Tab-separated table of C-alpha atoms in Angstrom:
chain	number	residue	atom	x	y	z
J	1	MET	CA	0.319	-49.568	0.550
J	2	ASN	CA	-0.248	-45.534	-0.143
J	3	ARG	CA	0.730	-44.560	-3.418
J	4	VAL	CA	1.720	-40.522	-4.313
J	5	VAL	CA	2.207	-38.741	-7.250
J	6	ILE	CA	4.934	-35.581	-6.954
J	7	ILE	CA	4.936	-32.952	-9.389
J	8	ASP	CA	7.363	-30.504	-9.316
J	9	ASP	CA	9.699	-28.439	-12.052
J	10	GLU	CA	12.653	-28.280	-9.865
J	11	ILE	CA	14.546	-31.794	-9.145
J	12	GLN	CA	16.035	-30.967	-5.808
J	13	SER	CA	12.374	-30.301	-4.613
J	14	ARG	CA	10.828	-33.526	-6.064
J	15	ASN	CA	13.589	-35.490	-4.737
J	16	GLY	CA	12.926	-34.104	-1.102
J	17	ILE	CA	9.534	-34.389	-0.653
J	18	ALA	CA	9.657	-37.424	-2.089
J	19	GLU	CA	12.289	-38.862	0.575
J	20	ILE	CA	10.326	-37.519	3.142
J	21	PHE	CA	7.478	-39.901	2.260
J	22	ARG	CA	10.243	-42.693	2.349
J	23	ASN	CA	11.680	-41.554	5.460
J	24	HIS	CA	7.934	-41.200	6.999
J	25	SER	CA	6.801	-44.965	6.688
J	26	PRO	CA	6.890	-48.221	4.034
J	27	GLN	CA	3.479	-47.525	3.417
J	28	TRP	CA	4.250	-45.065	1.005
J	29	GLU	CA	5.499	-45.753	-2.371
J	30	ILE	CA	6.448	-43.162	-5.016
J	31	GLY	CA	3.995	-43.782	-7.929
J	32	GLY	CA	6.025	-40.903	-10.192
J	33	LEU	CA	8.038	-37.928	-10.063
J	34	PHE	CA	6.916	-35.616	-12.830
J	35	GLU	CA	8.680	-31.949	-13.629
J	36	ASP	CA	4.955	-30.381	-15.399
J	37	GLY	CA	1.814	-31.000	-14.845
J	38	SER	CA	0.937	-32.306	-18.523
J	39	GLN	CA	3.423	-35.754	-17.371
J	40	ALA	CA	1.572	-35.921	-14.650
J	41	LEU	CA	-1.923	-35.774	-16.059
J	42	GLU	CA	-0.957	-38.384	-18.482
J	43	TYR	CA	0.026	-40.630	-15.716
J	44	LEU	CA	-2.649	-40.291	-13.694
J	45	LEU	CA	-5.093	-40.848	-16.474
J	46	GLN	CA	-3.976	-44.534	-16.684
J	47	HIS	CA	-3.118	-45.430	-13.374
J	48	PRO	CA	-6.462	-44.684	-11.026
J	49	GLU	CA	-5.112	-46.418	-7.898
J	50	ILE	CA	-2.871	-43.127	-7.073
J	51	ASN	CA	-4.410	-41.797	-3.918
J	52	LEU	CA	-2.493	-39.005	-3.261
J	53	ILE	CA	-1.238	-35.754	-5.590
J	54	VAL	CA	1.887	-33.288	-4.226
J	55	THR	CA	2.202	-30.293	-6.617
J	56	ASP	CA	3.862	-27.201	-6.769
J	57	ILE	CA	1.692	-24.337	-8.714
J	58	ARG	CA	4.388	-22.649	-11.232
J	59	MET	CA	5.469	-25.157	-13.870
J	60	PRO	CA	5.481	-25.457	-17.431
J	61	LYS	CA	2.852	-25.897	-19.844
J	62	PHE	CA	0.354	-25.723	-17.615
J	63	ASP	CA	0.502	-24.924	-13.655
J	64	GLY	CA	-0.917	-26.630	-10.460
J	65	LEU	CA	-4.001	-25.034	-10.608
J	66	GLU	CA	-4.549	-26.179	-14.048
J	67	LEU	CA	-3.633	-29.764	-13.322
J	68	ILE	CA	-6.075	-29.749	-10.020
J	69	SER	CA	-8.783	-28.424	-12.296
J	70	ARG	CA	-8.364	-31.230	-14.963
J	71	ILE	CA	-7.764	-33.824	-11.943
J	72	ARG	CA	-11.221	-32.808	-10.482
J	73	GLN	CA	-13.203	-33.335	-13.591
J	74	TYR	CA	-12.885	-37.136	-13.263
J	75	ASN	CA	-11.678	-37.438	-9.430
J	76	LYS	CA	-13.519	-35.048	-7.083
J	77	LEU	CA	-12.248	-37.133	-4.020
J	78	ILE	CA	-8.788	-37.598	-4.262
J	79	PRO	CA	-6.486	-35.628	-1.703
J	80	ILE	CA	-4.233	-32.980	-3.181
J	81	ILE	CA	-1.449	-31.236	-1.397
J	82	ILE	CA	-0.056	-27.821	-2.880
J	83	ILE	CA	3.293	-26.826	-2.165
J	84	SER	CA	5.154	-23.759	-3.656
J	85	GLY	CA	6.866	-20.430	-3.302
J	86	TYR	CA	4.343	-18.649	-5.192
J	87	SER	CA	2.233	-17.661	-1.918
J	88	GLU	CA	0.070	-15.281	-3.903
J	89	PHE	CA	-3.316	-14.658	-1.597
J	90	SER	CA	-5.011	-15.363	-5.113
J	91	TYR	CA	-3.450	-18.237	-5.684
J	92	ALA	CA	-4.219	-19.665	-2.385
J	93	LYS	CA	-7.567	-18.991	-2.468
J	94	LYS	CA	-8.119	-20.395	-5.696
J	95	ALA	CA	-6.733	-23.871	-3.768
J	96	VAL	CA	-9.322	-23.722	-1.549
J	97	ASP	CA	-11.888	-23.797	-4.015
J	98	TYR	CA	-10.435	-26.662	-5.529
J	99	GLN	CA	-10.927	-28.497	-2.749
J	100	VAL	CA	-6.844	-29.211	-1.963
J	101	PHE	CA	-6.236	-31.182	1.300
J	102	ARG	CA	-3.535	-28.798	2.374
J	103	TYR	CA	-1.605	-25.188	0.925
J	104	ILE	CA	2.132	-25.380	1.801
J	105	VAL	CA	4.616	-22.650	1.226
J	106	LYS	CA	8.132	-23.598	0.501
J	107	PRO	CA	10.978	-23.695	2.044
J	108	ILE	CA	9.391	-26.889	3.335
J	109	LEU	CA	10.461	-28.408	7.068
J	110	PRO	CA	10.566	-32.001	7.076
J	111	SER	CA	9.000	-32.338	10.213
J	112	GLU	CA	5.958	-30.279	9.568
J	113	PHE	CA	5.460	-31.858	6.065
J	114	ASP	CA	5.599	-35.475	7.886
J	115	ALA	CA	2.803	-34.094	10.521
J	116	VAL	CA	0.746	-33.195	7.157
J	117	ILE	CA	1.396	-37.180	5.762
J	118	THR	CA	-0.051	-38.362	9.176
J	119	SER	CA	-2.930	-36.374	8.824
J	120	VAL	CA	-3.494	-37.880	5.363
J	121	GLU	CA	-3.267	-41.079	6.727
J	122	ASN	CA	-5.984	-40.680	9.629
J	123	PHE	CA	-7.957	-39.232	6.942
J	124	PHE	CA	-7.618	-42.595	5.072
J	125	ARG	CA	-8.185	-44.017	8.014
J	126	LEU	CA	-11.158	-43.085	8.923
J	127	GLU	CA	-12.913	-42.683	5.336
J	128	ASP	CA	-12.144	-46.603	4.528
J	129	ASP	CA	-13.757	-47.380	8.137
J	130	PRO	CA	-13.819	-45.253	10.980
J	131	PHE	CA	-15.186	-48.183	13.006
J	132	ASN	CA	-13.108	-51.276	12.257
J	133	GLU	CA	-10.623	-52.090	15.393
J	134	TYR	CA	-7.608	-50.098	15.576
J	135	ASN	CA	-6.924	-50.662	19.070
J	136	LEU	CA	-7.516	-46.776	19.314
J	137	THR	CA	-7.786	-45.163	22.510
J	138	SER	CA	-10.747	-42.879	22.947
J	139	SER	CA	-8.791	-39.826	22.966
J	140	GLU	CA	-7.026	-41.052	19.648
J	141	PHE	CA	-10.574	-41.256	18.317
J	142	ASP	CA	-11.365	-37.941	19.327
J	143	GLN	CA	-8.526	-36.466	17.531
J	144	PHE	CA	-9.344	-38.606	14.527
J	145	LEU	CA	-12.825	-37.184	14.862
J	146	ASP	CA	-11.720	-33.819	15.061
J	147	LEU	CA	-9.844	-34.194	11.797
J	148	LEU	CA	-12.884	-35.585	10.334
J	149	PHE	CA	-15.235	-32.661	11.274
J	150	SER	CA	-12.944	-29.834	10.549
J	151	GLU	CA	-12.205	-31.326	7.074
J	152	SER	CA	-16.050	-31.439	6.409
J	153	VAL	CA	-16.837	-28.190	7.982
J	154	SER	CA	-14.335	-26.895	5.408
J	155	LEU	CA	-14.860	-29.172	2.255
J	156	ASN	CA	-18.478	-29.825	2.864
J	157	LYS	CA	-17.934	-33.375	1.332
J	158	SER	CA	-21.148	-35.505	2.009
J	159	GLN	CA	-19.030	-39.094	2.120
J	160	THR	CA	-17.120	-37.478	5.370
J	161	ILE	CA	-20.493	-35.720	6.960
J	162	HIS	CA	-22.317	-39.358	6.540
J	163	ILE	CA	-19.272	-40.846	8.410
J	164	LEU	CA	-20.021	-38.146	11.144
J	165	GLU	CA	-23.850	-38.454	11.349
J	166	LYS	CA	-23.293	-41.847	11.524
J	167	GLN	CA	-21.175	-41.815	14.516
J	168	CYS	CA	-23.145	-39.513	16.099
J	169	GLY	CA	-26.369	-41.509	15.333
J	170	PHE	CA	-28.300	-38.681	13.983
J	171	SER	CA	-28.693	-36.164	11.527
J	172	PHE	CA	-26.956	-32.792	11.497
J	173	GLN	CA	-29.960	-31.226	9.752
J	174	GLY	CA	-32.021	-29.775	12.272
J	175	ALA	CA	-29.618	-29.824	15.038
J	176	TRP	CA	-28.108	-27.349	17.547
J	177	PHE	CA	-24.651	-26.291	17.273
J	178	LEU	CA	-23.118	-24.762	20.300
J	179	LEU	CA	-19.873	-23.203	19.646
J	180	ILE	CA	-17.314	-22.630	22.580
J	181	ALA	CA	-13.930	-20.744	22.407
J	182	GLY	CA	-12.023	-18.618	24.622
J	183	ASN	CA	-8.465	-16.533	24.844
J	184	HIS	CA	-5.273	-17.276	23.697
J	185	GLU	CA	-4.976	-18.762	27.445
J	186	PHE	CA	-7.974	-20.964	26.868
J	187	ASN	CA	-6.410	-22.448	23.696
J	188	ASN	CA	-3.243	-23.195	25.470
J	189	HIS	CA	-4.798	-25.674	27.291
J	190	ILE	CA	-7.836	-26.613	25.048
J	191	ASP	CA	-7.977	-30.924	25.266
J	192	ASP	CA	-7.904	-29.904	29.244
J	193	HIS	CA	-11.922	-28.454	28.783
J	194	ARG	CA	-12.883	-31.696	26.637
J	195	ALA	CA	-14.124	-33.657	29.499
J	196	LEU	CA	-16.050	-30.628	31.046
J	197	ILE	CA	-18.146	-29.873	27.761
J	198	GLN	CA	-18.533	-33.662	27.033
J	199	ASN	CA	-20.767	-33.626	30.972
J	200	PHE	CA	-22.333	-30.525	30.054
J	201	ALA	CA	-23.591	-32.015	26.382
J	202	SER	CA	-24.287	-35.217	28.470
J	203	GLU	CA	-26.839	-33.407	30.584
J	204	ILE	CA	-28.765	-31.591	27.805
J	205	SER	CA	-29.448	-34.177	25.580
J	206	PRO	CA	-28.008	-38.033	25.268
J	207	GLU	CA	-27.651	-37.299	21.190
J	208	HIS	CA	-24.760	-35.472	21.251
J	209	HIS	CA	-21.183	-35.098	20.049
J	210	VAL	CA	-18.414	-32.967	20.689
J	211	PHE	CA	-15.945	-32.061	18.016
J	212	LEU	CA	-12.462	-29.794	18.221
J	213	PHE	CA	-12.530	-27.471	15.169
J	214	HIS	CA	-8.923	-26.802	14.278
J	215	GLU	CA	-7.809	-27.025	17.484
J	216	LYS	CA	-9.522	-23.427	18.335
J	217	ILE	CA	-13.105	-24.078	18.764
J	218	TYR	CA	-14.931	-26.682	20.368
J	219	CYS	CA	-18.353	-27.759	18.778
J	220	ILE	CA	-21.404	-29.399	20.518
J	221	ILE	CA	-23.914	-30.652	18.049
J	222	LEU	CA	-27.159	-32.177	19.661
J	223	GLN	CA	-30.373	-33.347	18.823
J	224	LYS	CA	-33.113	-31.920	21.070
J	225	THR	CA	-36.939	-30.616	20.526
J	226	ASP	CA	-37.879	-29.388	23.659
J	227	ILE	CA	-35.535	-26.351	24.005
J	228	ASP	CA	-36.858	-23.353	25.841
J	229	TYR	CA	-34.453	-20.658	24.620
J	230	ASP	CA	-34.284	-18.145	27.627
J	231	ALA	CA	-34.103	-21.499	29.632
J	232	PHE	CA	-31.340	-22.410	27.691
J	233	LYS	CA	-29.547	-19.531	27.749
J	234	ARG	CA	-29.254	-19.390	31.315
J	235	HIS	CA	-28.332	-22.965	31.540
J	236	MET	CA	-24.921	-22.169	28.976
J	237	GLN	CA	-24.543	-19.253	31.333
J	238	LYS	CA	-23.840	-21.332	34.231
J	239	PHE	CA	-21.738	-23.736	32.475
J	240	ILE	CA	-19.732	-21.029	31.128
J	241	TRP	CA	-19.336	-19.691	34.829
J	242	LYS	CA	-17.461	-22.988	35.688
J	243	PHE	CA	-14.372	-21.463	33.779
J	244	THR	CA	-12.454	-19.024	35.202
J	245	SER	CA	-12.898	-15.076	34.108
J	246	ASP	CA	-9.621	-14.778	32.857
J	247	LEU	CA	-10.015	-17.666	30.187
J	248	PHE	CA	-13.215	-14.772	28.942
J	249	VAL	CA	-15.178	-18.355	27.402
J	250	HIS	CA	-18.000	-17.411	25.335
J	251	THR	CA	-20.273	-19.446	23.351
J	252	GLY	CA	-22.508	-18.898	19.953
J	253	ILE	CA	-26.181	-20.723	19.724
J	254	TYR	CA	-27.228	-21.779	16.598
J	255	HIS	CA	-30.336	-24.076	15.623
J	256	SER	CA	-30.103	-25.548	11.830
J	257	CYS	CA	-32.840	-25.664	9.293
J	258	ASN	CA	-34.021	-29.041	8.268
J	259	ASN	CA	-32.187	-28.081	4.726
J	260	ASP	CA	-28.868	-26.253	6.455
J	261	THR	CA	-25.441	-28.169	5.292
J	262	LEU	CA	-23.328	-28.798	7.763
J	263	LYS	CA	-20.829	-25.944	6.421
J	264	ASN	CA	-23.473	-23.387	6.321
J	265	ALA	CA	-24.596	-24.525	10.024
J	266	PHE	CA	-21.446	-24.548	11.428
J	267	PHE	CA	-20.564	-20.846	10.165
J	268	SER	CA	-24.014	-19.577	11.578
J	269	ALA	CA	-22.768	-20.499	14.777
J	270	LEU	CA	-19.208	-19.184	14.064
J	271	SER	CA	-20.911	-15.639	13.093
J	272	THR	CA	-22.968	-15.797	16.488
J	273	LEU	CA	-20.008	-16.585	18.156
J	274	THR	CA	-18.277	-13.546	16.789
J	275	GLN	CA	-20.546	-11.278	18.162
J	276	PHE	CA	-18.154	-11.687	21.319
J	277	PHE	CA	-15.968	-9.329	19.436
J	278	TYR	CA	-18.585	-6.491	19.537
J	279	SER	CA	-20.696	-7.109	23.239
J	280	LYS	CA	-18.475	-8.979	25.106
J	281	THR	CA	-21.699	-11.042	26.600
J	282	SER	CA	-20.617	-14.209	27.143
J	283	VAL	CA	-23.769	-16.166	25.493
J	284	HIS	CA	-24.979	-15.328	21.958
J	285	ILE	CA	-28.175	-16.897	19.926
J	286	TYR	CA	-28.176	-16.416	16.520
J	287	GLN	CA	-30.510	-13.802	15.034
J	288	ASP	CA	-30.335	-12.763	11.110
J	289	GLN	CA	-28.050	-9.825	10.812
J	290	LYS	CA	-28.597	-7.076	8.533
J	291	LEU	CA	-26.413	-6.694	5.689
J	292	CYS	CA	-23.558	-3.657	6.466
J	293	ASP	CA	-21.899	-1.526	3.611
J	294	PHE	CA	-18.457	-2.070	2.870
J	295	PRO	CA	-15.964	0.760	4.082
J	296	TYR	CA	-15.095	1.668	0.572
J	297	SER	CA	-13.576	5.257	1.522
J	298	VAL	CA	-11.419	3.547	4.115
J	299	TYR	CA	-10.230	1.267	1.151
J	300	LYS	CA	-9.623	3.631	-1.350
J	301	ASN	CA	-7.898	5.977	0.932
J	302	LEU	CA	-5.631	2.873	2.287
J	303	GLN	CA	-4.843	2.036	-1.423
J	304	LEU	CA	-4.037	5.861	-1.737
J	305	GLN	CA	-1.633	5.972	1.148
J	306	LEU	CA	0.064	2.697	0.079
J	307	THR	CA	0.798	4.238	-2.986
J	308	ASN	CA	2.302	7.195	-1.462
J	309	GLY	CA	4.310	5.077	1.230
J	310	ASN	CA	3.227	6.863	4.063
J	311	LEU	CA	3.362	4.393	7.210
J	312	LEU	CA	1.685	6.985	9.724
J	313	ASN	CA	-1.560	7.264	7.138
J	314	ILE	CA	-1.572	3.918	6.098
J	315	ARG	CA	-1.746	2.914	10.155
J	316	ASP	CA	-4.655	5.534	10.540
J	317	GLU	CA	-6.525	3.999	8.080
J	318	ILE	CA	-6.395	0.632	9.887
J	319	TYR	CA	-7.725	2.304	12.930
J	320	SER	CA	-10.312	3.803	11.006
J	321	PHE	CA	-11.197	0.499	9.263
J	322	MET	CA	-11.535	-1.254	12.869
J	323	ASP	CA	-13.099	1.361	14.228
J	324	TYR	CA	-15.987	1.430	11.242
J	325	ILE	CA	-16.098	-2.428	12.105
J	326	ARG	CA	-16.963	-1.850	15.576
J	327	VAL	CA	-19.526	0.537	14.428
J	328	LYS	CA	-21.385	-1.494	11.839
J	329	GLN	CA	-20.686	-4.905	13.527
J	330	PRO	CA	-21.009	-7.223	10.774
J	331	SER	CA	-21.316	-10.699	10.384
J	332	TYR	CA	-18.542	-13.410	10.375
J	333	TYR	CA	-19.199	-13.469	6.700
J	334	GLU	CA	-19.008	-10.096	5.930
J	335	LEU	CA	-16.020	-9.347	8.470
J	336	HIS	CA	-14.121	-12.419	6.830
J	337	SER	CA	-14.857	-10.669	3.591
J	338	TRP	CA	-13.856	-7.582	4.456
J	339	ILE	CA	-10.301	-8.291	6.117
J	340	ASN	CA	-9.367	-10.485	2.934
J	341	LYS	CA	-10.267	-7.419	0.963
J	342	ILE	CA	-7.880	-5.031	2.893
J	343	THR	CA	-5.420	-8.031	3.159
J	344	HIS	CA	-5.485	-8.379	-0.706
J	345	ILE	CA	-4.665	-4.443	-1.336
J	346	ILE	CA	-1.608	-5.027	0.639
J	347	ILE	CA	-0.333	-8.334	-1.032
J	348	GLN	CA	-1.144	-6.462	-4.104
J	349	TYR	CA	0.984	-3.304	-3.120
J	350	CYS	CA	3.796	-5.855	-1.414
J	351	ASN	CA	3.780	-7.879	-5.213
J	352	ASP	CA	4.388	-3.895	-6.968
J	353	LYS	CA	7.222	-3.451	-4.442
J	354	LYS	CA	8.875	-6.860	-4.772
J	355	VAL	CA	8.842	-7.697	-1.027
J	356	PRO	CA	9.199	-11.423	-0.302
J	357	SER	CA	6.255	-12.846	0.726
J	358	SER	CA	8.075	-14.533	3.931
J	359	TYR	CA	7.396	-10.779	5.544
J	360	TYR	CA	4.147	-11.440	5.307
J	361	ILE	CA	2.467	-14.827	4.290
J	362	ASP	CA	1.982	-15.738	8.072
J	363	TYR	CA	-0.193	-12.581	8.842
J	364	THR	CA	-2.434	-13.264	5.585
J	365	GLU	CA	-2.473	-16.827	6.397
J	366	ASN	CA	-3.502	-16.023	9.801
J	367	LEU	CA	-6.257	-13.539	8.810
J	368	GLN	CA	-7.636	-15.778	6.504
J	369	PHE	CA	-9.434	-17.538	9.310
J	370	LEU	CA	-11.217	-15.136	12.256
J	371	TYR	CA	-11.535	-18.211	14.631
J	372	ASN	CA	-7.605	-17.349	15.131
J	373	PHE	CA	-8.680	-14.382	17.005
J	374	TYR	CA	-9.872	-13.795	20.465
J	375	CYS	CA	-11.035	-10.225	19.892
J	376	LEU	CA	-10.532	-7.101	17.197
J	377	GLU	CA	-7.896	-5.881	19.079
J	378	ASP	CA	-5.984	-9.211	18.170
J	379	ILE	CA	-6.953	-8.688	14.291
J	380	GLU	CA	-5.952	-4.841	14.188
J	381	ASN	CA	-2.725	-5.583	16.051
J	382	THR	CA	-1.960	-8.283	13.395
J	383	LEU	CA	-3.023	-5.560	10.784
J	384	LEU	CA	-0.631	-3.257	12.130
J	385	ALA	CA	2.194	-5.595	12.433
J	386	MET	CA	1.764	-6.859	9.372
J	387	ILE	CA	2.146	-3.288	7.660
J	388	ASP	CA	5.234	-2.404	10.091
J	389	ASN	CA	6.752	-5.471	9.040
J	390	ILE	CA	6.072	-4.781	5.260
J	391	PHE	CA	7.162	-1.419	5.839
J	392	GLU	CA	10.507	-2.136	7.705
J	393	LYS	CA	11.502	-4.812	4.760
J	394	ILE	CA	10.547	-2.072	2.069
J	395	ALA	CA	13.121	0.409	3.593
J	396	GLU	CA	16.196	-2.117	4.003
J	397	GLN	CA	15.382	-2.661	0.223
J	398	ILE	CA	15.307	1.303	-0.392
J	399	ASN	CA	18.422	1.744	1.945
J	400	SER	CA	20.249	-1.135	0.500
J	401	THR	CA	19.518	-0.116	-3.229
J	402	ASN	CA	20.532	3.782	-2.056
J	403	THR	CA	23.822	2.353	-0.696
J	404	PHE	CA	24.755	1.021	-3.651
J	405	LEU	CA	23.526	3.714	-5.605
J	406	VAL	CA	25.874	6.009	-3.131
J	407	GLU	CA	29.187	3.661	-3.610
J	408	GLN	CA	28.780	3.774	-7.460
J	409	ILE	CA	27.965	7.761	-7.720
J	410	GLN	CA	31.205	7.943	-5.180
J	411	ASN	CA	33.249	5.688	-7.480
J	412	TYR	CA	32.556	7.722	-10.544
J	413	LEU	CA	33.337	11.269	-8.579
J	414	SER	CA	36.625	9.342	-7.634
J	415	ASP	CA	37.473	8.243	-11.135
J	416	HIS	CA	36.516	11.495	-12.640
J	417	ILE	CA	37.617	13.667	-10.262
J	418	SER	CA	39.577	16.355	-12.768
J	419	GLU	CA	36.521	16.411	-14.857
J	420	ASN	CA	34.211	19.664	-14.046
J	421	LEU	CA	31.340	17.810	-13.074
J	422	THR	CA	27.635	18.768	-12.774
J	423	LEU	CA	24.839	17.261	-10.733
J	424	SER	CA	22.922	17.121	-14.375
J	425	ASP	CA	25.945	15.303	-15.698
J	426	LEU	CA	25.980	12.875	-12.624
J	427	GLY	CA	22.107	12.495	-13.343
J	428	ASP	CA	22.575	11.706	-17.000
J	429	VAL	CA	25.057	8.944	-16.125
J	430	PHE	CA	22.942	7.427	-13.371
J	431	GLY	CA	19.324	7.840	-15.168
J	432	ILE	CA	17.740	9.192	-12.600
J	433	SER	CA	16.915	13.077	-12.198
J	434	TYR	CA	19.429	15.100	-10.341
J	435	SER	CA	17.143	16.025	-7.984
J	436	SER	CA	16.330	12.720	-6.902
J	437	LEU	CA	20.116	11.476	-7.264
J	438	SER	CA	21.228	14.625	-4.471
J	439	ASN	CA	18.814	13.901	-1.847
J	440	ILE	CA	19.348	9.946	-1.939
J	441	PHE	CA	22.897	10.969	-1.395
J	442	SER	CA	22.188	13.463	1.246
J	443	SER	CA	20.120	11.309	3.289
J	444	THR	CA	22.305	8.152	2.959
J	445	THR	CA	25.397	10.250	3.372
J	446	GLY	CA	24.486	13.239	5.397
J	447	GLN	CA	26.395	15.391	3.473
J	448	THR	CA	25.591	16.927	-0.299
J	449	ILE	CA	27.307	15.676	-3.593
J	450	ILE	CA	28.876	18.912	-3.889
J	451	GLU	CA	30.362	18.726	-0.333
J	452	TYR	CA	31.576	15.103	-0.513
J	453	LEU	CA	33.122	16.247	-4.312
J	454	THR	CA	35.167	19.072	-2.321
J	455	PHE	CA	36.153	16.648	0.269
J	456	ILE	CA	37.897	14.152	-1.976
J	457	ARG	CA	39.385	16.751	-4.368
J	458	ILE	CA	40.901	18.412	-1.174
J	459	GLN	CA	41.921	14.541	0.107
J	460	ARG	CA	43.580	14.033	-3.446
J	461	ALA	CA	45.487	17.825	-3.431
J	462	LYS	CA	46.860	16.609	0.131
J	463	GLU	CA	48.495	13.643	-1.306
J	464	LEU	CA	49.542	15.345	-4.141
J	465	LEU	CA	51.092	18.195	-2.195
J	466	ILE	CA	53.466	15.516	0.031
J	467	ASN	CA	53.822	12.789	-2.614
J	468	THR	CA	54.763	14.800	-5.627
J	469	ASN	CA	56.598	17.612	-6.634
J	470	LYS	CA	53.924	19.335	-9.028
J	471	LYS	CA	53.172	23.044	-8.882
J	472	ILE	CA	50.195	24.105	-7.102
J	473	TYR	CA	48.250	25.024	-10.539
J	474	GLU	CA	48.887	21.603	-11.652
J	475	ILE	CA	47.734	20.298	-8.981
J	476	CYS	CA	44.657	22.667	-8.984
J	477	SER	CA	43.848	21.096	-12.939
J	478	ASP	CA	44.443	17.572	-11.284
J	479	ILE	CA	42.010	17.892	-9.300
J	480	GLY	CA	38.929	19.423	-11.258
J	481	TYR	CA	39.259	23.094	-10.338
J	482	SER	CA	39.946	25.595	-13.597
J	483	GLU	CA	41.103	28.626	-11.076
J	484	PRO	CA	43.566	28.395	-8.781
J	485	LYS	CA	42.960	30.906	-6.665
J	486	TYR	CA	39.628	29.447	-5.805
J	487	PHE	CA	41.434	26.352	-5.143
J	488	ILE	CA	43.707	28.051	-2.588
J	489	LYS	CA	40.891	29.717	-1.252
J	490	ARG	CA	38.861	26.573	-0.763
J	491	PHE	CA	41.425	24.732	0.399
J	492	HIS	CA	42.652	27.161	3.016
J	493	GLN	CA	39.162	27.286	4.483
J	494	ILE	CA	38.832	23.558	4.784
J	495	VAL	CA	42.329	22.830	6.053
J	496	GLY	CA	43.354	25.802	7.612
J	497	VAL	CA	46.362	26.979	5.607
J	498	THR	CA	47.417	27.203	2.204
J	499	PRO	CA	48.402	24.516	0.158
J	500	LYS	CA	52.163	25.904	0.012
J	501	GLU	CA	51.769	26.145	3.748
J	502	TYR	CA	50.641	22.615	3.781
J	503	ARG	CA	53.472	21.006	1.527
J	504	LYS	CA	55.985	23.097	3.959
J	505	ILE	CA	54.952	21.757	6.886
J	506	TYR	CA	54.571	18.177	5.998
J	507	THR	CA	57.704	17.451	3.485
J	508	LYS	CA	59.956	18.409	6.246
């Protein structure tokens, strides 16, 4: 029986998550439902048998990240899932630092969360005893090992790495890491390539294993001491030619040191794989890369243009940023850091403008992992699409706000039509400078405030001329004109006849 604790200050959210667990499998028992971190921590300290924690971030007393940090002081391994609508980049990044199992943004789709629960079960299954008899097919076992490999590389947990090394039959230190990737079409049929890649690995060394990392990149890990680099590169090139050219299959090769961690070795190979971004050469062997200076001038200019709100200039700065990358060709680590910095100031801008996270979170999550992209153009297009989407939402918000303000102005003018109103008076009423008020009104309606005021005054004059017996000078006073002669002149200019003639025509 798997026992889970759920912490969320919203009762509907707590109960909804609990219901997903109950519907998923009778193997799950709800150990406790709590509305804040302090209650949950007290319970967890008394119940070490709990083997999964699901928590929100924003809660009373102390938040989810504070709860996780305290849990990690006495339990380094228990899987934790963070679920929150508070999807700021800094929180997501901090969650990774605390080695959470998943970070999920509300609203939660039951089908998606159900898949996460399955991943947790598979993780338990492998950690308990990956070699037990589960009546698994070879493809099912490969999928479980792929999951374990992805988690091991991401978290660098010695326990799961030991399980992988036991399965492979050799240590990953001093091993060769061959990463194989392609374009989006290659990814669409990623499982179809496994047999070909496994056969290739077998030809090189009997001590090998093939993993699929996050359903994006194949990683061959093998032990072989007598490898000639040039011959190995030619061998790799011949293998890649077995794929059609339209898949743009490419590889990065790294020979790990004896003191390398699994995570460092994998990401060194990933950095080599990233060289395809720059050269389009299909085979790359790891070389130490020089550190590149971060483009601070572009960074500052982007901040400035975001502040100014000029979309075209912001797009130009994105282009400048990507051009700098093409020239400097930073490593995976640097490129990842640079994009995080650029993404972070865009998110800060969104927070300042109160743009809902739903308008950018998919882009930022995608940009968190460069292996989601096949080329620099993909990264560039994602940044540009995010900016366009954000500014489209801001424009909607501005238009909505401006429309409401214009409606308030129009109502006020109608209610105070008999008064001698000025733009300065309106600015004081609505708490905004008269020049800004005038610009908003004219850009939204296509006419100035004076033109609109004149229009409604003439419309009111028409109604009074037809429906009342008031004198012309009385009507003039009712609609806010102090001089009858000026009123008559304006009425004639707009309507084409004098007020007296208008009354005679329409009261017959």
